[in-house]
Tab-separated table of C-alpha atoms and ligand atoms in Angstrom:
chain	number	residue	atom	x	y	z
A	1	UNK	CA	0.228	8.535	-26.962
A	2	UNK	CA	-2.753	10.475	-26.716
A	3	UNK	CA	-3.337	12.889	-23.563
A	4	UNK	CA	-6.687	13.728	-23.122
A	5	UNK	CA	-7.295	17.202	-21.200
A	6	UNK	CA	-8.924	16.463	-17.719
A	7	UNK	CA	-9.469	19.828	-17.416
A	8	UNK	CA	-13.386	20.965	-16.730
A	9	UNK	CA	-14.441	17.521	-17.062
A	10	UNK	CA	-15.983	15.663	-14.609
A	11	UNK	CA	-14.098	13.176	-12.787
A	12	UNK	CA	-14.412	9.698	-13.352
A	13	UNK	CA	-14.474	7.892	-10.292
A	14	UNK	CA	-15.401	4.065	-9.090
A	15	UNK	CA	-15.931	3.176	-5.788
A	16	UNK	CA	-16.538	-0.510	-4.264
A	17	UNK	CA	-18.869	-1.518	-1.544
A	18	UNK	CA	-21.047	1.687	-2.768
A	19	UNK	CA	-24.190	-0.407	-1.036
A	20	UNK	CA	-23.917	0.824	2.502
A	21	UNK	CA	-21.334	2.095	5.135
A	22	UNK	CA	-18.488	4.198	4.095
A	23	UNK	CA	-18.491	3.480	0.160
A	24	UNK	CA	-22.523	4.666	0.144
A	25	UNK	CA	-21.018	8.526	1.685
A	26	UNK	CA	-18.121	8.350	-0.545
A	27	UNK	CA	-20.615	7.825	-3.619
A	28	UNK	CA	-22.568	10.407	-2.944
A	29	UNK	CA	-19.770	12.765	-1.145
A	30	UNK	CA	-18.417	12.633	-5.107
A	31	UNK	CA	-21.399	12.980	-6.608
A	32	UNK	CA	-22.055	16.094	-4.724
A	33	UNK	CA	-18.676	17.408	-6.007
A	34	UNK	CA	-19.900	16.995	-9.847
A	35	UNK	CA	-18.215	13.244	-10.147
A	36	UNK	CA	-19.167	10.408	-12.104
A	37	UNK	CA	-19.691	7.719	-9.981
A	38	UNK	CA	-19.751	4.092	-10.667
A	39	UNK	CA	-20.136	1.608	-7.747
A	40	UNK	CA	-20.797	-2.019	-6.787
A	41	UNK	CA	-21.801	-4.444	-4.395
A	42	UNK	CA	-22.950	-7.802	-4.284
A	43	UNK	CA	-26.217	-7.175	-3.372
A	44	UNK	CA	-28.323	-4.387	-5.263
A	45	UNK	CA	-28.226	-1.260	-4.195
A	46	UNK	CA	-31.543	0.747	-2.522
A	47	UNK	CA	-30.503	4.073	-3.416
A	48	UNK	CA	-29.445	5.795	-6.935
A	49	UNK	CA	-28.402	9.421	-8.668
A	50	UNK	CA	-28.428	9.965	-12.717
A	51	UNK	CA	-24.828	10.556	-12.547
A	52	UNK	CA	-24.684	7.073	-10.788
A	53	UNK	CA	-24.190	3.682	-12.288
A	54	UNK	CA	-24.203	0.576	-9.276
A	55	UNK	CA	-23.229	-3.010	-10.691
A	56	UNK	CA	-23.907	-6.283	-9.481
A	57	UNK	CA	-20.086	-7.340	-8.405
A	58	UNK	CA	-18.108	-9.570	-6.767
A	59	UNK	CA	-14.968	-7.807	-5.706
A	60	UNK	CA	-13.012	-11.571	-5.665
A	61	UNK	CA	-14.447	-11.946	-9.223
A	62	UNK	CA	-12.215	-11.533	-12.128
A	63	UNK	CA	-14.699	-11.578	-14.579
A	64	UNK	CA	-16.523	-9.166	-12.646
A	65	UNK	CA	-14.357	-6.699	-12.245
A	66	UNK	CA	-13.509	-7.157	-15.923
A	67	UNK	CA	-17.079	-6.362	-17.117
A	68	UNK	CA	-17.204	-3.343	-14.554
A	69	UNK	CA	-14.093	-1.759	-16.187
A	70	UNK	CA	-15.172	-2.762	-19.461
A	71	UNK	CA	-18.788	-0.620	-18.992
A	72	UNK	CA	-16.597	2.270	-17.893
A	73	UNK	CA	-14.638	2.202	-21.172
A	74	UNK	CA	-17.304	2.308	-23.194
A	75	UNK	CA	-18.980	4.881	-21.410
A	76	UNK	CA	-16.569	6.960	-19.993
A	77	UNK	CA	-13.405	6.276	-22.313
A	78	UNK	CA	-11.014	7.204	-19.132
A	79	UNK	CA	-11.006	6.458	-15.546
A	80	UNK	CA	-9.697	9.329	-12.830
A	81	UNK	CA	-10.065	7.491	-9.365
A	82	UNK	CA	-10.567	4.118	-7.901
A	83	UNK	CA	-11.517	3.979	-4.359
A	84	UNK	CA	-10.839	0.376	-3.166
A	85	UNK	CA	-13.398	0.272	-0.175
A	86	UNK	CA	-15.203	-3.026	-0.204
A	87	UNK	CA	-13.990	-4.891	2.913
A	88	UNK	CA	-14.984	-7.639	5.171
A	89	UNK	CA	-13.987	-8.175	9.009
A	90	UNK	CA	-13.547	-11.021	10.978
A	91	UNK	CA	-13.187	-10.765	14.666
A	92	UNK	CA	-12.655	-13.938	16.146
A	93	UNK	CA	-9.935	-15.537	18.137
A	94	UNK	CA	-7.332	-17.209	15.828
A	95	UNK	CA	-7.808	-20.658	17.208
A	96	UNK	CA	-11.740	-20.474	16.724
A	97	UNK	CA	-11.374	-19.145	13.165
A	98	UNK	CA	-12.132	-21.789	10.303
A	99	UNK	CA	-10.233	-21.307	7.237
A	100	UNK	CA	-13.386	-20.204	5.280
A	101	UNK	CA	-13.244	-17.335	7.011
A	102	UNK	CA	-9.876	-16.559	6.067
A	103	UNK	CA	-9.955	-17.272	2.741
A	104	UNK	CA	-12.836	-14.949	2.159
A	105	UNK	CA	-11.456	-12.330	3.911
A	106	UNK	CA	-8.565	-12.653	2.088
A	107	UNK	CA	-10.254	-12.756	-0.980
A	108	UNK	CA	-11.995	-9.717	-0.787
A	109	UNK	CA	-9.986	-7.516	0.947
A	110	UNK	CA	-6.683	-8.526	-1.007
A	111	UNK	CA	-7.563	-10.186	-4.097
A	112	UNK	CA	-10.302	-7.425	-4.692
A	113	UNK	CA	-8.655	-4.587	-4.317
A	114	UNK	CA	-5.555	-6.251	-6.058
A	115	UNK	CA	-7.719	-6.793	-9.096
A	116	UNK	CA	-9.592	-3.242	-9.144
A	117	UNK	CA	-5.371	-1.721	-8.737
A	118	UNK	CA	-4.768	-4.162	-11.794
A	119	UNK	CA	-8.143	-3.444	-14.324
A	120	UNK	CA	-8.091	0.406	-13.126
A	121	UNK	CA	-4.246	0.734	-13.575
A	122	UNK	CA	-4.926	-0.768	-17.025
A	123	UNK	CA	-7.372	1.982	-18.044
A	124	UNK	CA	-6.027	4.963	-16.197
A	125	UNK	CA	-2.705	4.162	-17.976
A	126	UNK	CA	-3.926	5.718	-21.082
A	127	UNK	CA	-4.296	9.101	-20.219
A	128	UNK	CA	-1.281	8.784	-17.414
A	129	UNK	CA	-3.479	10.209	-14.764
A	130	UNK	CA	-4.622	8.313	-12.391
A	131	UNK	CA	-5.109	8.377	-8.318
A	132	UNK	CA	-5.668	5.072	-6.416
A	133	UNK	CA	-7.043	5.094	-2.927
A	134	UNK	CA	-6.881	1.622	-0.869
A	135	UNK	CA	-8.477	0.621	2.451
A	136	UNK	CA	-6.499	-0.379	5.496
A	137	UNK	CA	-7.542	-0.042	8.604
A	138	UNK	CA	-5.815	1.181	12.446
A	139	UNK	CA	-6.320	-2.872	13.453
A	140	UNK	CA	-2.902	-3.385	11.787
A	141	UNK	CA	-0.838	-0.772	14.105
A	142	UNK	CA	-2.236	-1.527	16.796
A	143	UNK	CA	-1.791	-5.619	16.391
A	144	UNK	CA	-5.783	-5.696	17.684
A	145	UNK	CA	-6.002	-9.128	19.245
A	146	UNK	CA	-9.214	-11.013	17.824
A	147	UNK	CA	-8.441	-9.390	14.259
A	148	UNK	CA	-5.133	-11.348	13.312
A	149	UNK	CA	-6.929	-12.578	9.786
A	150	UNK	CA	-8.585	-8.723	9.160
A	151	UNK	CA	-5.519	-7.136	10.165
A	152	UNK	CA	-2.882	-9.406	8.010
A	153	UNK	CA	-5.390	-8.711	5.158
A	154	UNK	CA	-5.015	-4.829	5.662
A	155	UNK	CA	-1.296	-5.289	5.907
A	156	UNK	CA	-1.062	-6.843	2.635
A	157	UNK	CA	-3.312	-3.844	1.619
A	158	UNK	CA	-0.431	-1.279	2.820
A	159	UNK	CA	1.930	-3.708	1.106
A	160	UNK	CA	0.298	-4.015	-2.236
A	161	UNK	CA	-0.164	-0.047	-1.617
A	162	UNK	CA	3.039	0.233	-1.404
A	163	UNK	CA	4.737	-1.596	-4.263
A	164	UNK	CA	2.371	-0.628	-6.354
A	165	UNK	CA	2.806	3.015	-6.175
A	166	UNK	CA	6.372	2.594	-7.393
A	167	UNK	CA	5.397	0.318	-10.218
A	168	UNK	CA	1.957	2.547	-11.564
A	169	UNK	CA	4.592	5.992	-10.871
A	170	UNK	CA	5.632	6.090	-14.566
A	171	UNK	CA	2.192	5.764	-15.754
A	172	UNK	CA	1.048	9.093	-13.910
A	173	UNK	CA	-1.058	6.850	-11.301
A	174	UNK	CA	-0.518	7.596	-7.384
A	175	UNK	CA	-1.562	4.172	-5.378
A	176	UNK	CA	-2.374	5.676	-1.452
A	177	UNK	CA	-3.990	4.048	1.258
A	178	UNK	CA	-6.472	4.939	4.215
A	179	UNK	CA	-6.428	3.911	7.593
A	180	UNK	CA	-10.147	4.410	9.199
A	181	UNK	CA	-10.131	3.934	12.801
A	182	UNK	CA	-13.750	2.266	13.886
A	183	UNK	CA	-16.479	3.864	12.774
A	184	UNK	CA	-20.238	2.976	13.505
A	185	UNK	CA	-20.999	0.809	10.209
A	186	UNK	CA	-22.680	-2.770	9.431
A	187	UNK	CA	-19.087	-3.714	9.650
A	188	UNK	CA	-18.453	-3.050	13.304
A	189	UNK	CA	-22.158	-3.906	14.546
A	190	UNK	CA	-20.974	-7.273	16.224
A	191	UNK	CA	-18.159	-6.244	18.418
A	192	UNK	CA	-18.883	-5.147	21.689
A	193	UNK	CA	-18.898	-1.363	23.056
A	194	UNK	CA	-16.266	-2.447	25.714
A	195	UNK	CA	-13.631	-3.925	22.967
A	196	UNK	CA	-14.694	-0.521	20.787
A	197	UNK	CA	-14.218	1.990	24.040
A	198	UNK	CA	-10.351	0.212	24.447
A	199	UNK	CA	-9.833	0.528	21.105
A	200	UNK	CA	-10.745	4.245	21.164
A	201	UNK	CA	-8.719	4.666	24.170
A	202	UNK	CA	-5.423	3.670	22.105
A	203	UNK	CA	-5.808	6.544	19.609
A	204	UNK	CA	-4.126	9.712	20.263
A	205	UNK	CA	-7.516	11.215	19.347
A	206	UNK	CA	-10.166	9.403	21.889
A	207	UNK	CA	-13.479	9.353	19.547
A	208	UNK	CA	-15.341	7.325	17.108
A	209	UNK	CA	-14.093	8.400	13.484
A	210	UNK	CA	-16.729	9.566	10.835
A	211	UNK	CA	-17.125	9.129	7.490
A	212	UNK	CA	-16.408	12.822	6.568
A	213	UNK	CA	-13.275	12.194	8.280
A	214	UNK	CA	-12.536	9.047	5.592
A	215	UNK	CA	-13.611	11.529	2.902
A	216	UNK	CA	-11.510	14.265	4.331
A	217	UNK	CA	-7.969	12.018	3.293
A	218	UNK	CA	-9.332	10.305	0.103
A	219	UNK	CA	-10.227	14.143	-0.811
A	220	UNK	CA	-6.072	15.079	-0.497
A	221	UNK	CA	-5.314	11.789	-1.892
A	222	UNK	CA	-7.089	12.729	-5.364
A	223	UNK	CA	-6.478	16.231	-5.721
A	224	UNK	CA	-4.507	16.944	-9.057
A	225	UNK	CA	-2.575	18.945	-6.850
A	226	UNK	CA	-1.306	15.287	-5.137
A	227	UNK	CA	0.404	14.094	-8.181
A	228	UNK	CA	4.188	14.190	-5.871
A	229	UNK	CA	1.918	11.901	-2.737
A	230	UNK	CA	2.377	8.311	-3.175
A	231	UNK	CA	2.647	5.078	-1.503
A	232	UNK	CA	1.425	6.722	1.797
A	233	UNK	CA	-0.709	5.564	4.638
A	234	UNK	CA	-2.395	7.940	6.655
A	235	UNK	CA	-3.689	6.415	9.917
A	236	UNK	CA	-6.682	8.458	11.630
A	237	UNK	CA	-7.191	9.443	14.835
A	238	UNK	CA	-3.398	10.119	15.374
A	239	UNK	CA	-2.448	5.973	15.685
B	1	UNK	CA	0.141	-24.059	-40.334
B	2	UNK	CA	-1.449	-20.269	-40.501
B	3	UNK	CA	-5.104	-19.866	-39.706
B	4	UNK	CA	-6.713	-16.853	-40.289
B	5	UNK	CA	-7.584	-16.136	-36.681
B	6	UNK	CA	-3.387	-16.238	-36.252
B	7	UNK	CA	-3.466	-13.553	-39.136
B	8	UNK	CA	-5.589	-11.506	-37.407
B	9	UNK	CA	-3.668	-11.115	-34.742
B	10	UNK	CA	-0.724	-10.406	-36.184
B	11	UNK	CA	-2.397	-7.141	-38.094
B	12	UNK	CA	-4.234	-6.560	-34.455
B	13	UNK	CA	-0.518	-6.985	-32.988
B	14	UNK	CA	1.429	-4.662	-35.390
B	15	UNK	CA	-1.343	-1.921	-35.031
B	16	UNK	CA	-0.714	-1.753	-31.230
B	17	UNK	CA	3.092	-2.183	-31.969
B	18	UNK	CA	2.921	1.111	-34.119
B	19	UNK	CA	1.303	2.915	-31.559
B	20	UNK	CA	3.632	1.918	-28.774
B	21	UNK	CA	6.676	2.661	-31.564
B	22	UNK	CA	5.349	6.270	-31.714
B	23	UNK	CA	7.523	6.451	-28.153
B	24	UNK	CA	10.000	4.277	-28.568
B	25	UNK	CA	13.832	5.263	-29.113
B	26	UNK	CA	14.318	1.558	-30.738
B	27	UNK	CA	11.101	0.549	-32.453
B	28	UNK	CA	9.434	-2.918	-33.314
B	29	UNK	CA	10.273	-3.831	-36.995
B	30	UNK	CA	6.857	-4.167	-37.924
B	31	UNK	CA	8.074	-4.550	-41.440
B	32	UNK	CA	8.904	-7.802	-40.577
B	33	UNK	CA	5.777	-8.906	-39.800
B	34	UNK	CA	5.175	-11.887	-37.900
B	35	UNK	CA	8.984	-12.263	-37.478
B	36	UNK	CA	9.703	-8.935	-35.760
B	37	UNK	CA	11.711	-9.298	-32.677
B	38	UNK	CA	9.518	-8.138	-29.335
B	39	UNK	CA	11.561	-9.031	-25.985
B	40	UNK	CA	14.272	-11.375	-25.093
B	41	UNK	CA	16.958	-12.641	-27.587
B	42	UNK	CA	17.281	-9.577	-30.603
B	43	UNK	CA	14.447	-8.442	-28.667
B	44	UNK	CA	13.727	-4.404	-28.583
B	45	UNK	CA	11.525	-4.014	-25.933
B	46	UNK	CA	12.639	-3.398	-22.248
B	47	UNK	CA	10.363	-5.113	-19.657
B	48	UNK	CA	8.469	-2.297	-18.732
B	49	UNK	CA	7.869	-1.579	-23.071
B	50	UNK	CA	6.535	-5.166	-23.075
B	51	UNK	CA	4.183	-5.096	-20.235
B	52	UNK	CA	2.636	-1.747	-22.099
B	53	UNK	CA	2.487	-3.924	-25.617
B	54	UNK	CA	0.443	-6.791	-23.671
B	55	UNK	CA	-1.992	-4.411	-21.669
B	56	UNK	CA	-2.844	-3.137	-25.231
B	57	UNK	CA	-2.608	-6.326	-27.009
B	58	UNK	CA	-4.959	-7.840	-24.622
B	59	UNK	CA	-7.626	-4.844	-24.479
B	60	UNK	CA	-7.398	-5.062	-28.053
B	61	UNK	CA	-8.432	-8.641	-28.271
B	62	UNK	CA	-10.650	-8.291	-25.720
B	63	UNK	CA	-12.158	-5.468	-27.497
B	64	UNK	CA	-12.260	-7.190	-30.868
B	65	UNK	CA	-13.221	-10.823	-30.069
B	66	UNK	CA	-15.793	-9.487	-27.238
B	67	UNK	CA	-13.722	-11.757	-24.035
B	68	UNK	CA	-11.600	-12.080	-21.384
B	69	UNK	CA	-8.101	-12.647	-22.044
B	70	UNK	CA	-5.217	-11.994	-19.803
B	71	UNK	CA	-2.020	-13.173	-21.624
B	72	UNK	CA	0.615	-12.532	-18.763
B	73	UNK	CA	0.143	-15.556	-16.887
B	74	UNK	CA	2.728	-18.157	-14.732
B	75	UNK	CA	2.572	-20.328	-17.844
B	76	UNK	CA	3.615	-17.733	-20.374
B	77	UNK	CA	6.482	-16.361	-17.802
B	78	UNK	CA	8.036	-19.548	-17.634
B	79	UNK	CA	7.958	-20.827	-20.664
B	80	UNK	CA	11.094	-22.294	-22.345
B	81	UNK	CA	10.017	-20.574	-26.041
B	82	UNK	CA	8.916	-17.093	-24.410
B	83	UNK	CA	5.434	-16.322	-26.393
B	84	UNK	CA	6.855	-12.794	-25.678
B	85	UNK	CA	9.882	-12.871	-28.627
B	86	UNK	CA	8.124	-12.299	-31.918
B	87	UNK	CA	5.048	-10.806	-33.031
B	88	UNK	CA	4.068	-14.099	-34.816
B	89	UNK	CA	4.647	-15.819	-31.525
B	90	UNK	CA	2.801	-13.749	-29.481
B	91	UNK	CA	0.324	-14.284	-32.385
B	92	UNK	CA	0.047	-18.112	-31.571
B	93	UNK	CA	0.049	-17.882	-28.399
B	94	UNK	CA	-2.968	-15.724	-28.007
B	95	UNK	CA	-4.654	-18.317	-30.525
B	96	UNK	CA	-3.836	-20.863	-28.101
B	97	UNK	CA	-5.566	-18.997	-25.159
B	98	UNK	CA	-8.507	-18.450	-26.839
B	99	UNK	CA	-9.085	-21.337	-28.091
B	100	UNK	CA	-8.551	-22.638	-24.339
B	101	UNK	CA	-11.090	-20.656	-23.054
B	102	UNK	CA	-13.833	-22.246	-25.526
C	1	NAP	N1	-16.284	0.657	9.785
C	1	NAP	C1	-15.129	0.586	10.370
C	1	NAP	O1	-15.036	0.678	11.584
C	1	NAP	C2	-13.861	0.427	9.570
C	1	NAP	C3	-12.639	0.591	10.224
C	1	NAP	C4	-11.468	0.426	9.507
C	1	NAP	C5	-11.516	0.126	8.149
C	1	NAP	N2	-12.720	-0.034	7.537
C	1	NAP	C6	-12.721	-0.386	6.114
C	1	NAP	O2	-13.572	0.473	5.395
C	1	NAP	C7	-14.133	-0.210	4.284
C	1	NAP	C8	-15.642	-0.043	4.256
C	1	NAP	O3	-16.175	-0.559	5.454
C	1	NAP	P1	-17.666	-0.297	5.953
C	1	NAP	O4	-17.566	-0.108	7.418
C	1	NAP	O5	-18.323	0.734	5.148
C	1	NAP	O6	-18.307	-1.745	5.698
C	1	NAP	P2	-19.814	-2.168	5.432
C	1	NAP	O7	-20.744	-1.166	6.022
C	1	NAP	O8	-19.901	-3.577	5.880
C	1	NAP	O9	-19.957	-2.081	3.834
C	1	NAP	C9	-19.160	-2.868	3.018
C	1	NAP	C10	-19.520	-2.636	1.564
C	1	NAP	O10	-18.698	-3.477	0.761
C	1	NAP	C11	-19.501	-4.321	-0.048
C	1	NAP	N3	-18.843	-5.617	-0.235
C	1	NAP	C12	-18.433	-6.501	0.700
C	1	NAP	N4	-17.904	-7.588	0.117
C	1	NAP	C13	-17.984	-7.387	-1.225
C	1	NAP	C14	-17.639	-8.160	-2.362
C	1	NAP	N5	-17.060	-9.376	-2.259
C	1	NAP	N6	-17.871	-7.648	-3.591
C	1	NAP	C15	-18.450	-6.429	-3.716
C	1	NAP	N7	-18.803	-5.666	-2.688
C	1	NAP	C16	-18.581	-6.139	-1.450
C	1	NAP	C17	-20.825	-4.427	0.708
C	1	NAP	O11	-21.906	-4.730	-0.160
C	1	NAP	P3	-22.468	-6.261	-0.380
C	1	NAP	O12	-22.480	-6.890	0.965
C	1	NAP	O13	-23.797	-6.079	-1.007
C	1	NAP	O14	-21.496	-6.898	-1.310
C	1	NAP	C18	-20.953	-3.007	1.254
C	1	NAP	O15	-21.459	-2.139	0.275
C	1	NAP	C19	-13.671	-1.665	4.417
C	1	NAP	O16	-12.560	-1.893	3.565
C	1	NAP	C20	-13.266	-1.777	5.854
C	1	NAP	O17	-12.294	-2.771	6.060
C	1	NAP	C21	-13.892	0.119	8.217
């Protein structure tokens, strides 16, 4: 098997959900540290970087996830770190929730990052290196009431996390998860500042979160140095 | 019968099989051919040894044949005649799937 040195190269690194929120800091957060970034979103996205490739992706798409991992081979050869960020909420009361709504969420949350763990795992296999970052979110410790479909979602998250860290260990590939508390995104802008000030109020830490802090965790999560720090979920603001 | 797409495989089969034989304590007998013995009954492989094989088998088909394959499916797991035991069945069943997908 051939080991190629990842020394004083530039990370490889794809991100999903690059378009806005979270996944647009993380982009460039990476890009800043001399990464090569590749992200996607449905929808195009209104910013770029020459070190910066966005595709037009559905996360619940196989075949679109296969041609994003494809263009990566053939550019890059080798793929360092997958960030598994694109997410959709649903806040609703369970009986007023149509099964649409779960299924998508569902589908995007746990089917897309399933299939990014799977096509990623496939690449980063063949230089046994590879770090895995997944998104969960606080909504599952706390049971949140109104986010029983988001939060089951994020718990299969920590689940497929989980299991998969033991499965990808042999191939040199740590599988971690993140566990952003709210955080003033697109993704949040519906729910009211009351149910977001009682949320706040259950954290050990009584404050919106930030992106940096997001960054701060994914940052320890892909450090060479993490290569012993798997299957872990690290909550933030002390829930 | 033997098409030439089946052959092609097979060669496209035994060159992964060499490279995953460089590690191996008990290699693929890729001198047999189509006949060598992959997983299950006389099988070499342990699971794990397999599921490397097909990740390369199928980016190498992918690669070649410019599509989407992905071989490991609830069909091929519980079949009766595992497409997993011999190179030359692993051979046919790829055939199959692609020509599927057409
Ligand atoms: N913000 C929070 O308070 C919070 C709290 C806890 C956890 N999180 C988690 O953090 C992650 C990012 O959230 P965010 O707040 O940054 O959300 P956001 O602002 O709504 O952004 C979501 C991103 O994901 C993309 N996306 C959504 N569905 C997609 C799909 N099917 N295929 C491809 N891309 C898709 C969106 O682009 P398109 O719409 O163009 O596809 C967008 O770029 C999510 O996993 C979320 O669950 C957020």
């Amino acid at each position: 098997m051939t080991t190629i040195l990842t020394e004083n190269i530039a990370p490889v690194t794809l991100i999903t959900g690059t378009s806005r929120g979270i996944g647009r800091f993380l982009a460039n957060h990476y890009l800043e540290q001399g990464h090569k970034v590749i992200g996607c979103s449905r929808k195009p996205a209104d910013w770029a970087n020459p070190n910066y490739d966005h595709h037009i992706a559905d996360v619940t798409q196989e075949s679109d996830v296969k041609l994003v991992l494809k263009s990566i081979r053939t550019k890059y050869g080798r793929l360092d770190n997958l960030i598994n960020n694109a997410g959709i909420a649903a806040m609703n009361h369970l009986l007023l929730t149509p099964t649409s709504v779960v299924e998508n969420v569902f589908n995007t949350n746990v089917v897309g990052t399933f299939l990014f763990c799977r096509e990623s795992a496939r690449l980063m296999k063949k230089n046994n290196f590879g770090r895995i970052v997944n998104f969960s979110t606080v909504a599952v410790p706390l049971k949140l009431e109104g986010e029983a479909v988001y939060a089951a979602s994020k718990a299969a998250v920590v689940c497929l996390t989980q299991i998969a860290s033991r499965e990808f260990a042999e191939f040199g590939i740590t599988v971690n998860a993140v566990g952003p508390t709210p955080i003033q995104t697109d993704l949040i802008a519906g729910v009211s500042e009351d149910k977001i000030q009682a949320l706040i109020n259950r954290q050990a830490l009584h404050r919106l979160g930030t992106f940096e802090d997001v960054a701060n965790v994914i940052d320890f999560f892909i450090k060479k140095e993490s290569n012993f720090i798997t299957g872990q979920v690290v909550m933030l603001g002390g829930v | 019968m033997t098409t030439d797409l089946y052959k092609t495989l097979v060669d496209l089969i035994i060159v992964q099989a060499e490279e995953l034989n460089e590690g191996l304590k008990i290699q693929i007998d890729v001198a047999a051919g189509e006949n060598a013995a992959l997983f299950g009954e006389g099988g070499v492989l342990k699971s794990i040894e397999l599921v490397n094989l097909i990740v390369a088998v199928e980016q190498a088909v992918e690669d070649k044949f410019d599509l989407f394959l992905t071989l490991a499916d609830e069909k091929a797991m519980s079949q009766k005649k595992s497409p997993f035991r011999t190179i030359g069945a692993l051979a046919a069943y790829i055939e199959k799937r692609m020509q599927e997908e057409e």
